[in-house]
Every structure is written in C-alpha cells, then in structure tokens.
Coordinates of C-alpha atoms in Angstrom, one line a residue:
M1 CA 0.0 0.2 0.4
A2 CA 1.0 3.5 -1.1
Q3 CA 2.2 5.3 2.0
V4 CA -0.1 8.8 2.7
P5 CA 2.6 11.4 2.7
Q6 CA 2.9 13.5 5.6
T7 CA 2.1 17.5 5.7
F8 CA 4.0 18.4 8.7
F9 CA 6.0 16.7 11.4
D10 CA 3.6 15.7 13.9
A11 CA 3.3 12.5 16.1
L12 CA 1.7 10.6 13.1
A13 CA 4.9 11.4 11.1
V14 CA 7.3 10.5 14.0
R15 CA 5.2 6.8 14.0
T16 CA 5.3 7.0 10.2
W17 CA 9.1 7.9 10.1
C18 CA 10.3 5.3 12.8
G19 CA 8.4 2.8 10.6
L20 CA 9.8 3.4 7.1
A21 CA 13.2 4.0 8.5
L22 CA 13.3 0.4 10.0
S23 CA 12.1 -1.6 6.5
A24 CA 15.1 0.6 4.8
L25 CA 17.5 -0.7 7.5
G26 CA 16.1 -4.3 7.2
R27 CA 16.5 -4.3 3.3
A28 CA 19.9 -2.5 3.5
R29 CA 21.2 -4.3 6.7
E30 CA 23.3 -7.2 4.9
E31 CA 24.7 -4.4 2.5
I32 CA 25.2 -2.3 5.4
D33 CA 27.1 -5.0 7.7
A34 CA 29.3 -5.9 4.3
I35 CA 31.0 -2.5 4.1
N36 CA 31.4 -2.2 7.9
V37 CA 35.2 -1.9 8.0
Y38 CA 35.6 1.3 10.5
P39 CA 36.3 1.5 13.8
V40 CA 35.7 -2.5 13.8
A41 CA 35.6 -4.8 11.4
D42 CA 33.5 -6.8 12.8
G43 CA 30.9 -6.4 9.8
D44 CA 27.6 -5.7 12.1
T45 CA 26.8 -1.9 11.8
G46 CA 24.1 -2.7 9.9
T47 CA 22.2 -5.0 12.4
N48 CA 23.4 -2.8 14.9
L49 CA 21.2 0.7 13.4
Y50 CA 18.5 -2.2 12.4
L51 CA 18.3 -2.5 16.3
T52 CA 18.4 1.0 17.5
V53 CA 15.6 1.6 15.2
E54 CA 13.5 -1.6 15.7
S55 CA 13.7 -0.3 19.3
A56 CA 12.8 3.2 18.8
A57 CA 9.7 2.1 16.8
T58 CA 8.4 0.1 19.3
A59 CA 8.8 2.9 21.9
V60 CA 6.7 5.0 19.5
E61 CA 4.5 2.2 18.8
A62 CA 3.8 1.5 22.5
V63 CA 3.4 5.8 23.1
F64 CA 0.5 5.3 20.5
A65 CA -1.1 2.3 21.6
G66 CA -1.7 3.5 25.1
H67 CA -3.7 6.6 24.1
E68 CA -5.7 4.0 21.9
A69 CA -6.6 2.1 24.8
G70 CA -7.8 5.3 26.8
S71 CA -11.4 6.5 26.7
A72 CA -12.8 7.9 23.7
P73 CA -12.7 10.4 21.8
V74 CA -9.5 8.4 20.8
R75 CA -6.8 11.1 20.6
P76 CA -3.4 10.7 19.6
P77 CA -0.3 11.5 21.3
S78 CA 1.3 15.1 21.4
L79 CA 4.7 15.3 19.4
A80 CA 6.6 15.6 22.2
D81 CA 5.4 12.6 23.6
A82 CA 6.6 10.6 20.1
A83 CA 9.7 12.3 19.9
H84 CA 10.4 11.6 23.9
A85 CA 9.4 7.5 23.2
M86 CA 11.4 7.5 19.8
A87 CA 14.6 8.8 22.2
H88 CA 13.9 7.1 24.7
G89 CA 13.5 3.8 22.7
A90 CA 16.9 3.9 20.6
L91 CA 18.5 4.9 24.1
I92 CA 17.8 2.0 25.8
G93 CA 18.2 -0.5 22.7
A94 CA 21.5 1.6 21.2
R95 CA 23.5 -0.8 19.8
G96 CA 27.2 -0.8 19.0
N97 CA 28.9 2.3 18.1
S98 CA 26.5 3.7 14.5
G99 CA 23.9 2.5 16.8
T100 CA 25.1 4.5 20.0
I101 CA 25.7 7.5 17.7
L102 CA 22.0 7.4 15.7
A103 CA 20.1 7.3 19.4
Q104 CA 22.2 11.1 20.1
L105 CA 20.9 12.2 16.8
L106 CA 17.3 11.2 17.5
R107 CA 17.5 12.7 21.1
G108 CA 19.5 15.4 19.6
M109 CA 15.5 16.2 17.5
A110 CA 13.3 15.2 20.3
Q111 CA 15.4 17.8 22.0
V112 CA 13.8 20.8 19.5
L113 CA 10.5 18.6 18.7
A114 CA 9.5 18.7 22.2
A115 CA 10.6 21.7 23.3
E116 CA 7.0 23.1 23.3
R117 CA 5.4 20.2 25.1
E118 CA 1.1 21.5 23.7
A119 CA 2.3 22.0 20.3
T120 CA 1.0 19.1 17.8
H121 CA 3.3 19.3 15.0
T122 CA 6.3 21.1 13.6
D123 CA 6.8 22.5 10.0
G124 CA 9.9 23.0 7.7
A125 CA 11.9 25.4 9.8
G126 CA 11.5 23.3 12.8
L127 CA 12.4 20.1 11.0
S128 CA 15.4 22.3 10.1
L129 CA 16.7 23.2 13.7
A130 CA 16.0 19.4 14.9
L131 CA 18.2 18.0 12.5
R132 CA 21.2 21.0 13.4
Q133 CA 20.8 19.8 16.6
A134 CA 20.7 16.2 15.8
A135 CA 24.1 16.6 14.4
D136 CA 25.4 18.5 17.4
A137 CA 24.7 16.8 20.0
A138 CA 25.9 13.4 18.0
R139 CA 29.6 15.1 17.7
Q140 CA 29.6 16.0 21.5
A141 CA 28.8 12.5 22.5
V142 CA 32.0 11.2 21.2
A143 CA 34.8 11.8 22.8
H144 CA 37.4 12.2 19.7
P145 CA 35.1 13.0 16.7
V146 CA 36.5 11.7 13.3
E147 CA 36.3 13.1 10.0
G148 CA 34.6 10.4 7.0
T149 CA 32.6 8.5 10.0
V150 CA 28.3 9.3 10.4
L151 CA 29.1 12.5 12.1
T152 CA 30.7 14.0 9.0
V153 CA 27.6 12.6 7.3
A154 CA 25.0 14.0 9.9
A155 CA 27.1 17.5 9.6
A156 CA 26.1 17.6 6.2
A157 CA 22.7 17.1 6.3
A158 CA 22.0 19.5 8.9
D159 CA 24.1 22.0 6.7
A160 CA 22.1 21.2 3.5
A161 CA 19.1 21.6 5.9
G162 CA 19.7 24.8 6.7
G163 CA 20.2 26.0 3.3
A164 CA 16.8 25.4 2.3
E165 CA 13.7 27.1 2.8
G166 CA 10.4 25.5 2.2
D167 CA 8.1 22.7 4.4
C168 CA 9.2 19.2 5.7
G169 CA 9.8 17.8 2.4
T170 CA 11.9 20.2 1.1
I171 CA 13.7 20.5 4.0
A172 CA 14.1 16.6 4.4
R173 CA 15.1 16.4 0.5
A174 CA 17.6 19.2 0.5
A175 CA 19.0 17.1 4.1
H176 CA 19.3 13.6 2.2
R177 CA 21.1 15.1 -0.9
G178 CA 23.8 16.8 1.9
A179 CA 23.8 13.6 3.1
C180 CA 24.2 11.6 0.1
A181 CA 26.7 14.1 -1.5
A182 CA 29.1 13.6 1.9
L183 CA 29.2 10.0 2.3
A184 CA 30.4 9.4 -1.3
A185 CA 32.9 11.5 0.1
T186 CA 34.1 9.6 3.2
P187 CA 36.8 7.2 1.7
A188 CA 38.7 10.5 0.7
Q189 CA 38.7 11.5 4.1
L190 CA 39.0 8.6 5.9
A191 CA 42.1 6.4 4.3
V192 CA 41.0 2.7 6.0
L193 CA 38.0 2.9 3.5
G194 CA 39.4 4.8 0.5
R195 CA 41.6 1.6 0.6
A196 CA 39.3 -0.7 1.2
G197 CA 36.9 1.5 -1.6
V198 CA 33.9 1.3 0.8
V199 CA 31.8 4.2 2.1
D200 CA 31.3 4.7 5.5
A201 CA 28.7 1.8 6.9
G202 CA 27.7 5.0 9.7
G203 CA 26.9 7.0 7.6
R204 CA 25.6 4.8 4.8
G205 CA 22.6 4.1 7.3
L206 CA 22.1 7.1 8.3
V207 CA 20.9 8.2 4.2
A208 CA 18.7 5.4 4.9
V209 CA 17.4 6.4 7.4
L210 CA 17.2 10.3 6.3
A211 CA 15.6 8.7 2.6
A212 CA 13.1 7.4 5.0
L213 CA 12.2 10.8 6.3
V214 CA 11.6 12.2 3.2
E215 CA 9.5 9.2 1.9
T216 CA 7.4 10.2 5.1
F217 CA 6.6 13.7 4.2
T218 CA 6.7 13.2 -0.2
G219 CA 5.5 9.5 0.1
E220 CA 8.1 8.9 -2.3
S221 CA 11.4 7.2 -1.7
P222 CA 14.8 8.9 -3.5
G223 CA 17.9 7.2 -4.7
I224 CA 20.8 7.8 -3.0
Q225 CA 22.9 10.1 -5.0
G226 CA 26.4 10.9 -5.2
P227 CA 27.8 14.2 -6.5
S228 CA 26.7 14.1 -9.9
G229 CA 24.4 11.2 -10.4
P230 CA 23.3 7.9 -8.1
L231 CA 25.9 6.9 -6.2
G232 CA 28.2 3.5 -6.5
L233 CA 26.4 1.5 -3.2
S234 CA 24.7 -1.3 -3.9
G235 CA 24.5 -4.6 -2.1
P236 CA 28.0 -6.6 -1.9
P237 CA 30.4 -5.4 -2.7
A238 CA 29.0 -2.0 -1.6
R239 CA 32.6 -0.2 -3.0
V240 CA 33.1 3.2 -4.3
G241 CA 33.4 4.1 -8.0
P242 CA 33.0 6.1 -11.5
V243 CA 29.4 7.4 -11.2
G244 CA 27.5 5.4 -13.7
A245 CA 24.4 6.3 -16.2
E246 CA 20.5 6.2 -15.3
S247 CA 20.1 2.5 -14.1
A248 CA 17.3 0.5 -14.0
Q249 CA 15.2 -1.7 -11.7
R250 CA 17.0 -5.1 -11.1
P251 CA 14.7 -7.8 -12.6
G252 CA 14.0 -10.6 -9.8
G253 CA 14.4 -7.9 -7.3
A254 CA 12.0 -5.5 -5.1
D255 CA 14.6 -2.5 -6.3
G256 CA 17.0 -4.5 -5.7
A257 CA 16.4 -4.7 -1.5
D258 CA 17.3 -7.9 -1.1
G259 CA 21.4 -6.1 -1.6
A260 CA 22.1 -9.1 -5.1
D261 CA 25.0 -8.3 -7.3
S262 CA 24.1 -6.5 -9.9
T263 CA 26.4 -5.6 -13.3
D264 CA 23.8 -3.2 -14.5
G265 CA 24.7 -0.4 -11.9
A266 CA 21.2 -1.1 -10.8
D267 CA 19.4 0.7 -7.8
G268 CA 18.7 -0.5 -4.7
A269 CA 15.6 0.1 -2.3
D270 CA 17.0 3.4 -1.5
G271 CA 19.3 4.0 -4.8
C272 CA 22.4 2.7 -4.0
G273 CA 23.4 0.9 -7.2
R274 CA 27.1 -0.4 -8.1
A275 CA 29.4 1.3 -10.3
P276 CA 29.6 0.4 -13.7
G277 CA 32.3 -1.6 -14.8
E278 CA 33.0 -2.9 -10.7
E279 CA 33.8 -6.4 -10.7
G280 CA 31.7 -8.0 -8.3
G281 CA 32.8 -9.8 -4.8
T282 CA 32.0 -8.4 -1.4
A283 CA 33.5 -5.7 1.1
R284 CA 36.1 -8.1 2.4
D285 CA 37.7 -9.0 -0.7
A286 CA 37.8 -5.0 -1.4
A287 CA 39.3 -4.4 2.1
G288 CA 40.8 -7.6 3.3
G289 CA 39.5 -6.8 6.3
G290 CA 40.8 -3.3 6.8
E291 CA 42.1 -1.6 9.7
A292 CA 39.6 -1.3 12.7
R293 CA 40.9 0.6 15.6
A294 CA 39.3 4.5 16.2
A295 CA 41.6 7.5 14.7
D296 CA 42.1 8.9 17.8
E297 CA 44.5 6.4 18.9
R298 CA 45.5 5.0 15.3
G299 CA 46.7 8.7 13.3
P300 CA 43.5 10.2 10.7
D301 CA 44.3 7.1 8.1
G302 CA 43.4 4.7 11.3
E303 CA 46.4 2.3 11.5
G304 CA 47.2 0.3 14.2
S305 CA 46.3 -2.5 16.5
G306 CA 43.6 -1.7 18.9
P307 CA 41.3 -3.2 22.3
A308 CA 40.1 -6.2 22.9
F309 CA 36.5 -6.0 23.5
E310 CA 33.6 -3.8 23.0
V311 CA 31.7 -2.9 25.9
I312 CA 27.9 -1.2 26.5
Y313 CA 25.9 -0.9 29.4
L314 CA 23.0 1.9 30.1
L315 CA 23.9 3.6 33.2
E316 CA 21.2 5.5 35.8
A317 CA 23.8 8.3 36.9
E318 CA 24.2 12.2 37.5
D319 CA 25.6 14.8 35.4
A320 CA 28.7 15.5 37.0
A321 CA 29.7 11.8 37.9
V322 CA 29.3 11.0 33.6
G323 CA 31.9 13.9 33.6
R324 CA 34.3 12.1 35.5
L325 CA 33.5 8.5 33.6
R326 CA 34.0 9.9 30.5
Q327 CA 37.4 11.1 31.6
R328 CA 38.2 7.5 33.7
L329 CA 36.9 6.1 30.4
D330 CA 39.3 7.7 27.9
G331 CA 42.4 6.9 29.5
L332 CA 41.0 3.3 29.1
G333 CA 40.6 2.6 25.8
D334 CA 38.7 4.0 22.4
S335 CA 35.9 4.5 20.5
L336 CA 34.5 6.0 23.4
V337 CA 30.6 7.5 22.8
V338 CA 28.5 8.5 25.5
V339 CA 24.9 9.5 24.9
G340 CA 21.7 10.1 27.0
G341 CA 20.8 13.0 30.2
D342 CA 18.5 13.1 32.4
G343 CA 19.7 10.7 34.3
L344 CA 20.4 7.8 31.6
W345 CA 22.5 7.3 29.7
N346 CA 24.3 4.9 27.5
V347 CA 27.9 4.2 27.3
H348 CA 30.1 2.5 24.5
V349 CA 33.9 1.9 24.6
H350 CA 36.5 -0.3 23.1
V351 CA 38.6 -1.6 25.9
D352 CA 41.3 -3.8 26.9
D353 CA 40.5 -3.8 30.4
A354 CA 36.6 -4.7 29.9
G355 CA 36.5 -5.2 33.8
A356 CA 37.4 -2.0 34.5
A357 CA 35.6 -0.2 32.2
V358 CA 32.5 -1.9 34.0
E359 CA 34.2 -0.9 37.6
A360 CA 34.1 2.9 36.1
G361 CA 30.1 2.6 35.7
V362 CA 29.5 1.4 38.8
E363 CA 31.3 3.8 40.5
A364 CA 29.5 6.7 38.4
G365 CA 26.4 5.2 39.5
R366 CA 24.1 1.8 37.9
P367 CA 25.2 -0.1 35.4
Y368 CA 22.6 -2.3 34.0
R369 CA 22.6 -4.4 30.5
I370 CA 26.0 -4.9 30.4
R371 CA 27.5 -5.8 27.4
I372 CA 30.4 -6.7 26.2
T373 CA 32.1 -8.9 23.3
H374 CA 35.3 -10.3 22.9
F375 CA 36.7 -9.4 19.4
G376 CA 39.1 -12.3 19.2
A377 CA 42.9 -12.8 19.7
D378 CA 42.6 -13.0 15.8
D379 CA 41.0 -10.0 14.9
A380 CA 41.6 -7.6 12.5
H381 CA 40.3 -4.6 15.5
T382 CA 43.6 -6.7 17.8
R383 CA 45.8 -7.0 15.9
G384 CA 45.7 -4.7 13.2
G385 CA 46.1 -6.6 10.0
R386 CA 43.9 -7.3 6.6
R387 CA 40.7 -9.4 7.3
P388 CA 37.8 -10.3 6.0
P389 CA 35.0 -8.1 8.2
R390 CA 32.2 -10.5 7.7
E391 CA 34.3 -13.8 8.4
R392 CA 33.2 -15.6 11.7
V393 CA 34.9 -17.1 14.3
Q394 CA 34.7 -21.1 14.8
R395 CA 33.5 -21.1 18.4
A396 CA 32.0 -18.7 21.0
V397 CA 30.8 -18.9 24.7
V398 CA 27.8 -17.2 25.8
A399 CA 26.8 -16.5 29.1
V400 CA 24.3 -15.4 31.5
V401 CA 26.1 -13.4 34.5
P402 CA 24.8 -12.4 37.9
G403 CA 27.0 -9.6 38.7
E404 CA 29.1 -7.0 37.2
G405 CA 32.4 -8.2 38.9
L406 CA 31.8 -11.8 36.5
V407 CA 31.2 -9.8 33.4
G408 CA 34.5 -9.3 34.0
L409 CA 36.2 -12.3 34.5
Y410 CA 33.6 -14.2 32.1
A411 CA 34.9 -11.8 29.3
E412 CA 38.3 -11.8 30.0
A413 CA 38.0 -16.0 29.5
G414 CA 37.1 -14.9 26.1
A415 CA 32.8 -14.7 26.6
T416 CA 30.0 -13.0 25.2
T417 CA 28.0 -12.5 28.4
V418 CA 24.3 -11.2 29.3
L419 CA 24.1 -9.8 32.2
A420 CA 21.4 -10.5 34.8
R421 CA 20.2 -8.6 38.0
P422 CA 18.0 -9.4 40.5
G423 CA 14.8 -9.6 39.7
E424 CA 15.5 -8.5 35.2
P425 CA 16.2 -12.2 34.1
P426 CA 17.3 -11.6 30.3
A427 CA 14.7 -12.8 27.9
S428 CA 15.4 -15.3 25.2
G429 CA 15.4 -12.6 22.4
E430 CA 18.9 -10.9 24.4
L431 CA 20.0 -14.7 24.5
V432 CA 20.0 -14.7 20.6
E433 CA 21.2 -11.5 20.1
A434 CA 24.1 -12.4 22.5
V435 CA 24.7 -15.5 20.5
R436 CA 24.7 -13.4 16.6
R437 CA 26.8 -11.2 18.8
A438 CA 29.4 -14.0 19.0
H439 CA 29.6 -14.3 15.1
A440 CA 30.6 -17.6 15.7
R441 CA 29.8 -21.1 13.4
E442 CA 29.8 -22.7 17.0
V443 CA 28.2 -21.7 20.4
V444 CA 27.9 -22.9 23.7
L445 CA 25.3 -21.2 25.4
L446 CA 25.6 -20.8 29.6
P447 CA 22.4 -20.3 31.4
N448 CA 24.2 -20.5 34.5
D449 CA 20.2 -20.4 35.9
A450 CA 18.0 -23.0 36.7
D451 CA 15.2 -21.1 36.1
L452 CA 16.7 -19.7 32.9
R453 CA 16.6 -23.4 31.4
H454 CA 13.7 -22.6 28.7
T455 CA 14.4 -19.4 27.9
A456 CA 18.0 -20.5 27.1
A457 CA 16.7 -23.2 25.1
A458 CA 14.4 -21.4 22.9
A459 CA 17.2 -18.9 22.2
A460 CA 19.2 -22.1 21.3
E461 CA 16.5 -23.1 19.0
Q462 CA 16.1 -20.2 17.0
A463 CA 20.2 -20.0 16.7
R464 CA 20.6 -23.3 15.2
S465 CA 17.0 -22.2 12.9
E466 CA 19.6 -19.4 11.5
G467 CA 22.3 -21.8 10.5
I468 CA 24.8 -21.5 14.0
R469 CA 25.5 -25.0 15.4
V470 CA 24.5 -24.2 19.6
A471 CA 25.4 -26.4 22.3
L472 CA 23.1 -26.0 25.3
I473 CA 24.8 -26.5 29.5
P474 CA 22.2 -26.8 31.7
T475 CA 24.9 -24.8 33.9
R476 CA 22.4 -24.0 37.5
S477 CA 24.9 -21.1 38.4
A478 CA 27.9 -19.0 37.8
V479 CA 30.7 -21.0 39.3
Q480 CA 29.3 -24.0 37.8
G481 CA 29.7 -21.7 34.3
I482 CA 33.1 -21.1 35.7
A483 CA 34.4 -24.9 36.1
A484 CA 32.8 -24.7 32.8
L485 CA 35.0 -21.9 31.0
A486 CA 38.5 -23.1 32.6
V487 CA 38.5 -26.6 30.7
H488 CA 36.7 -24.6 27.3
E489 CA 39.4 -25.6 24.3
P490 CA 38.5 -24.2 21.5
D491 CA 40.9 -25.7 19.4
R492 CA 39.0 -29.2 20.0
R493 CA 35.9 -31.4 18.5
F494 CA 32.9 -29.6 19.5
D495 CA 31.5 -32.3 20.5
E496 CA 34.5 -32.8 22.4
D497 CA 34.8 -29.2 23.9
V498 CA 31.3 -29.8 25.0
V499 CA 31.6 -32.7 26.3
S500 CA 34.5 -32.0 28.9
M501 CA 32.4 -28.7 29.7
T502 CA 29.4 -30.3 31.0
S503 CA 31.2 -32.7 32.6
A504 CA 33.6 -29.8 34.6
A505 CA 30.4 -27.7 35.2
G506 CA 28.4 -31.5 36.4
A507 CA 31.4 -32.0 39.0
T508 CA 30.7 -28.7 40.8
R509 CA 28.1 -28.8 43.2
Y510 CA 27.2 -25.0 43.8
A511 CA 25.7 -23.0 46.6
E512 CA 24.3 -19.3 47.6
V513 CA 23.7 -17.8 50.5
V514 CA 20.9 -15.1 50.6
V515 CA 18.4 -13.2 53.4
A516 CA 15.3 -14.5 53.7
V517 CA 12.5 -11.6 53.1
R518 CA 9.6 -13.4 54.6
E519 CA 8.4 -16.2 56.3
S520 CA 8.6 -19.6 54.7
W521 CA 8.6 -23.4 55.2
T522 CA 12.1 -24.5 53.7
M523 CA 14.0 -28.1 53.9
A524 CA 15.6 -27.3 57.0
G525 CA 12.6 -26.1 58.8
I526 CA 11.0 -22.2 59.0
C527 CA 13.4 -19.4 58.5
Q528 CA 11.8 -15.9 59.3
A529 CA 12.5 -12.7 57.1
G530 CA 16.0 -11.6 58.4
D531 CA 17.2 -15.1 58.6
V532 CA 20.1 -16.2 56.5
L533 CA 19.8 -19.0 54.5
G534 CA 22.2 -21.7 53.0
L535 CA 21.1 -22.8 49.6
V536 CA 22.8 -25.8 48.2
D537 CA 22.1 -27.8 45.4
G538 CA 18.9 -25.1 45.1
D539 CA 17.7 -26.4 48.2
V540 CA 17.7 -24.8 51.7
A541 CA 20.1 -26.3 53.7
V542 CA 21.4 -23.9 56.9
I543 CA 19.5 -21.3 58.3
G544 CA 21.2 -18.8 60.8
S545 CA 21.6 -15.6 62.0
D546 CA 25.7 -14.6 61.0
V547 CA 26.0 -14.9 57.7
A548 CA 30.0 -16.3 58.2
A549 CA 28.3 -18.8 60.2
T550 CA 26.1 -20.1 58.0
A551 CA 28.8 -20.5 55.1
E552 CA 30.6 -21.9 57.1
G553 CA 28.2 -24.3 57.9
V554 CA 27.4 -24.2 54.1
L555 CA 31.2 -25.2 53.3
D556 CA 31.4 -27.6 55.5
R557 CA 28.1 -30.0 54.3
M558 CA 29.6 -29.6 51.0
L559 CA 33.3 -30.6 51.5
S560 CA 32.4 -33.6 53.7
A561 CA 31.8 -35.4 50.4
G562 CA 35.4 -34.0 49.1
G563 CA 36.5 -31.6 47.2
E564 CA 39.8 -30.1 45.2
L565 CA 38.9 -26.5 44.9
V566 CA 36.4 -23.9 46.7
T567 CA 35.1 -21.0 44.7
L568 CA 34.1 -18.1 46.4
V569 CA 31.7 -15.3 44.8
L570 CA 31.0 -12.2 46.9
G571 CA 28.6 -9.5 46.4
D572 CA 28.4 -6.7 47.1
E573 CA 26.5 -6.8 50.3
A574 CA 28.8 -9.3 51.6
P575 CA 30.1 -8.1 55.0
E576 CA 33.8 -7.3 56.1
G577 CA 36.2 -10.6 56.9
V578 CA 33.4 -13.8 55.3
A579 CA 36.1 -14.1 52.2
E580 CA 38.9 -14.4 54.5
R581 CA 37.2 -16.5 57.3
L582 CA 36.1 -19.1 54.9
E583 CA 39.7 -19.6 53.2
S584 CA 40.9 -19.9 57.1
R585 CA 38.7 -22.7 57.7
V586 CA 39.4 -24.3 54.2
R587 CA 43.1 -24.4 55.2
E588 CA 43.0 -25.6 58.7
A589 CA 40.2 -28.4 58.2
Y590 CA 40.2 -29.3 54.5
L591 CA 44.0 -30.2 53.3
A592 CA 44.8 -30.0 49.5
V593 CA 41.8 -27.7 49.1
D594 CA 42.5 -24.6 47.0
T595 CA 40.2 -21.6 47.6
V596 CA 39.3 -19.0 45.1
V597 CA 38.1 -15.6 45.0
Y598 CA 36.0 -13.0 42.7
R599 CA 34.2 -10.0 43.3
G600 CA 30.5 -10.4 42.5
G601 CA 29.3 -7.5 42.3
R602 CA 25.7 -6.9 42.8
Q603 CA 24.5 -10.2 42.0
G604 CA 21.5 -11.0 44.3
A605 CA 23.3 -13.6 46.9
L606 CA 25.6 -12.5 49.4
L607 CA 27.8 -15.4 48.4
L608 CA 28.4 -17.8 45.6
I609 CA 30.1 -20.7 46.7
G610 CA 31.5 -23.7 44.3
V611 CA 33.2 -26.8 45.3
E612 CA 35.2 -29.3 42.4

C-alpha cells in the first residue's frame, strides 16, 4: 500500500518515519554489514542500526497503543510524547558504535521537537533546527570525533537543511542530498575506507534513515545520489567507483532491496547501485578486513592495533558523575561514545580491560544491561592486520552472569556475556542477540540459572534456525559456568569440547548464601524474614543469623563429600572478612583444598560457593 505523505512533522509523522526507517534498514542491513570496516571490521553496523531503530519504533508504537486504549474519543499522542518515546527507545536499545551515535542523533532531534509540550506539530523550519541539534549533539557525545564517519554525514545533512527553505518535504530532501554527497566523500576523508573501496557504513545507514524521512513527507523514496548521479554503493561489495548512467530496477528483486549483485549499476531500494565496471565480490575482498581501531588512537588513516573488548551498558547516573566517567573511560580505550541525559545514559567503549570499564560505571552510578563482546585474538581489530570483516570465528561461549564483577571475569576468559540483574532475568531475544554478537559458527550457551533453562532452550532453537550450531549446557549457577569455561578449548572438536565443559560443570556442586525476605517453610525448617539462608544445589540446607557462620556450615556440608577447589564469589553486600574467614576454615580443616575468591558485584546473593 502506498504511503500517505505527512504534511507536518507531528506524532503520526514520527510513527511513520520510524516504521519506514526500520524497513529501509532491514533491506540494507546485509549491505551495510558487508562494508563495515571502521572503527571495527566486525561486520555488524547494519544489524546494530536496525536493532536501534527497532527499539525506537517499538517505543513509539507503545505510546500510540496507550492512547488508543484510553477513553473515547481517541486522541493521538502529542509530538513531544512521540519524539520522547523515539529518543528513549533508541537510547535503551542502542547497539554498537553507530547505533549509539544514531540514538544521540534522535535524542538531539527530540530536544527540538518536544521543546513546546503542547505543540501538535512543527514545520520545515522546526525540522531544520532539529537536524542541526541532532548533528551537534552526536558530535559532542563522541570523545574524539573523526571526519569521514556518520558524524560528517549528519553535519552535512544539517548544513544542507539549514540552507533550504520550504515545507518538511523540501527540508528532508535537502538534508538527504547533503548526506549523500558527504557519504560519497568519506573514502577520501578516511584512508581505511579508501583502501577498502567502501563508504562509511554508519553514514550509509544514516542516509537510509534520511531517505525514510523524505518518504514520510513526500510519499516517494529517493535514490542515494552522489554529487553527479547515483552513488556506486549497492549490495555487496558496496564499493566506490565511477558514477554510472541512469539505471533501471534489477529484474527479479524488489528494487534491489535484497542487496543482490548487479552488473548493470542497478539502484538498490534507496538508490544505491554498484558503479558500472566494478567487479563482483564483497567488501571483505576489497578491504581484506581493513584496519579497525578508532583514528584517535591510530592516527587519521586508521592504522594500528586496538583493544580486545567492546563494552556497552545503560547507566543511571548524575551529569557530574558522567563527566568523570568519560575521563576515566577515555584513558582506558577508544571509540568512546556516551549518549543520553536526564539521569539515563548509554555508554559504549572499546577497551582491553573490560572489568575496569564496568567498574568505572559502578563508580559513576548503576550500570545494567551490560554487554561485553570479545573481538578475538585473531580479529583485525586487535592485530591491525587485514581480515574479512564478515568472517565468523569457529567457536564462542555465550554466558548469562549475575553480577558486574563476573561480567569482566567471563569476558576476559573469552565469553560473550549477558548480565542478569536481580529480578531482571534476560529474555530469550537477549540471548539470541548475544549469540549473534558472538559471530561464531559454533556456540556453547551457559545459562547459569536453573530458572533460565526454558528461556535458554528457546534462544538456542532460534539460533539453530539461523544456521548456528548451538550446544546448551544446563549450568545452574555462575560457579558451574566458571568451571566449564576453565576447561573450554576452542581448538578441540565441538562435541568433545561440549562434553568436557558439561562434565566440569556437572562435577561442581554449587551453593549460595542469601537473606530471607519473608517467613517460609524450607527443607531445613521454618525461616523468618531476615534469616540468613544457605542453599545447596537449590535447596535450603542451613538457616542462621550470621552470614559467616551460615556460610561455614554450607561449606562444611559441601566438603564433607570431598573436593579439590573452592570458588567463592562475593556480592557487594557480603560483610567484610567473610572471605578471609572461609579461606581460613578451608586451610585448617581441609588439607590439599585450594580456594579462589572473586568479586561478583551486585549479584543478588551475598555469596556464591562452588566446590569441584
């Protein structure tokens, strides 16, 4: 069905734009992934942008659903409500470097669109101001802005919009043309793009979003134009070449939306066709993987090696604390982007010490939805060499962990992590996304919680339907996951590795020490609110009033059956000295048993205990 153009920028236009942008990024996702060589050649920019806009669109739909469920007559949400929802949805759902920057672009627009709470709409002049604020806000959010990136494309779009006069359709067209021209110039501004023969992937995604904005106000989807004609960018390899002549739609494809190869310069869904005369292949062939680290660490051409981890989390914190956090993280790594405001922030950084990046967030406020991705020892990002940006690693481990401290521990062991905060278990979709982020042909999934077995099974089944080989090891505690990771050998046959990890996890008895929140019947008798409970293998075994004494009772029960290694994971609320007391107990009463202690952070339990 043809899209009905919107005359003004109102709540319905926000809703329409989000839907069209999501569709456009869905069509262009694989193409954008294929040209992703900067700042990290990990081939996920298109996917990250899609997920970010999907979160924004979902939030806007929720606002409309809330109004439609109200009493009659049904009144649409205000422009301010819709704009705020779009920005908030993008903020909490932002993925990767480009997705985080896009979230700030949308937040900048919302600051202008929602400036007058009672306004029902804005006009072309208001849209121009919103685009200017978006570009400025995004640039301010990046620690070390680099030209030839999405920031350059956003600034060019705002400049072009500012030089135009007319209705929203006219302003949107001007912004789109300016963005296209800037996108075409990115290979000349950033040497890594020029050598790879591609334009900036984040900028390419923004052009798709702006094309959706044009369609919102005109009903027509524009082509992506270079300075003199259609830009040579369609489908793999999305390479830059001579500007071609007028092109026709590729037979057998819906406007070339699937990004399939075209040898006649055919336009894609938003007008990006490969230039005539360019040979086939993919961006990985052109780039050889490309250099991947942020230019502020490598020099303007993107040369050099870079950190091993990508760390992303949402953060509840005051503005002053975020200022200090920026300085701390800037000293730890690169590609630092901190976006948001009003007490809620999205933090993105590439570092070697993932634990330190998370700890910095803990010092600043309350981090959650922590995602840590290990680029891999042989990744182009970490070794500065040339590697295909879409090459999958052979095997990865994805683990659910209950505290920020364990997130760093697991990540340093090479696992892709999903943080499960107390009362906030991850959904199957979050686990599927983590499996995708691991970017491996084979994945070992560690749920580390008996209550997550069905959620993890659903995620594993979904990942298998996408062609990923997934083995689910039913770990019921983070200490079992630690034991499994300790014997993980990615060079071993997959089945052998899974059997070894499963055996190690199964041989690890687990316990936790918690505080009862209400009176209840248990296997050990009746407990009252405030009692200290010691649970062994999921059942209450000890009821006490002192944390250390209860933990000693639990430990004695576990070691009575033997053991060689005790693992203690301390929560933030564990009393001082409990670890030392338990270590002393093991040394004195159990010869030849070693003890290792980790800090788990806000993990829910006061103490986790594992005995192998």
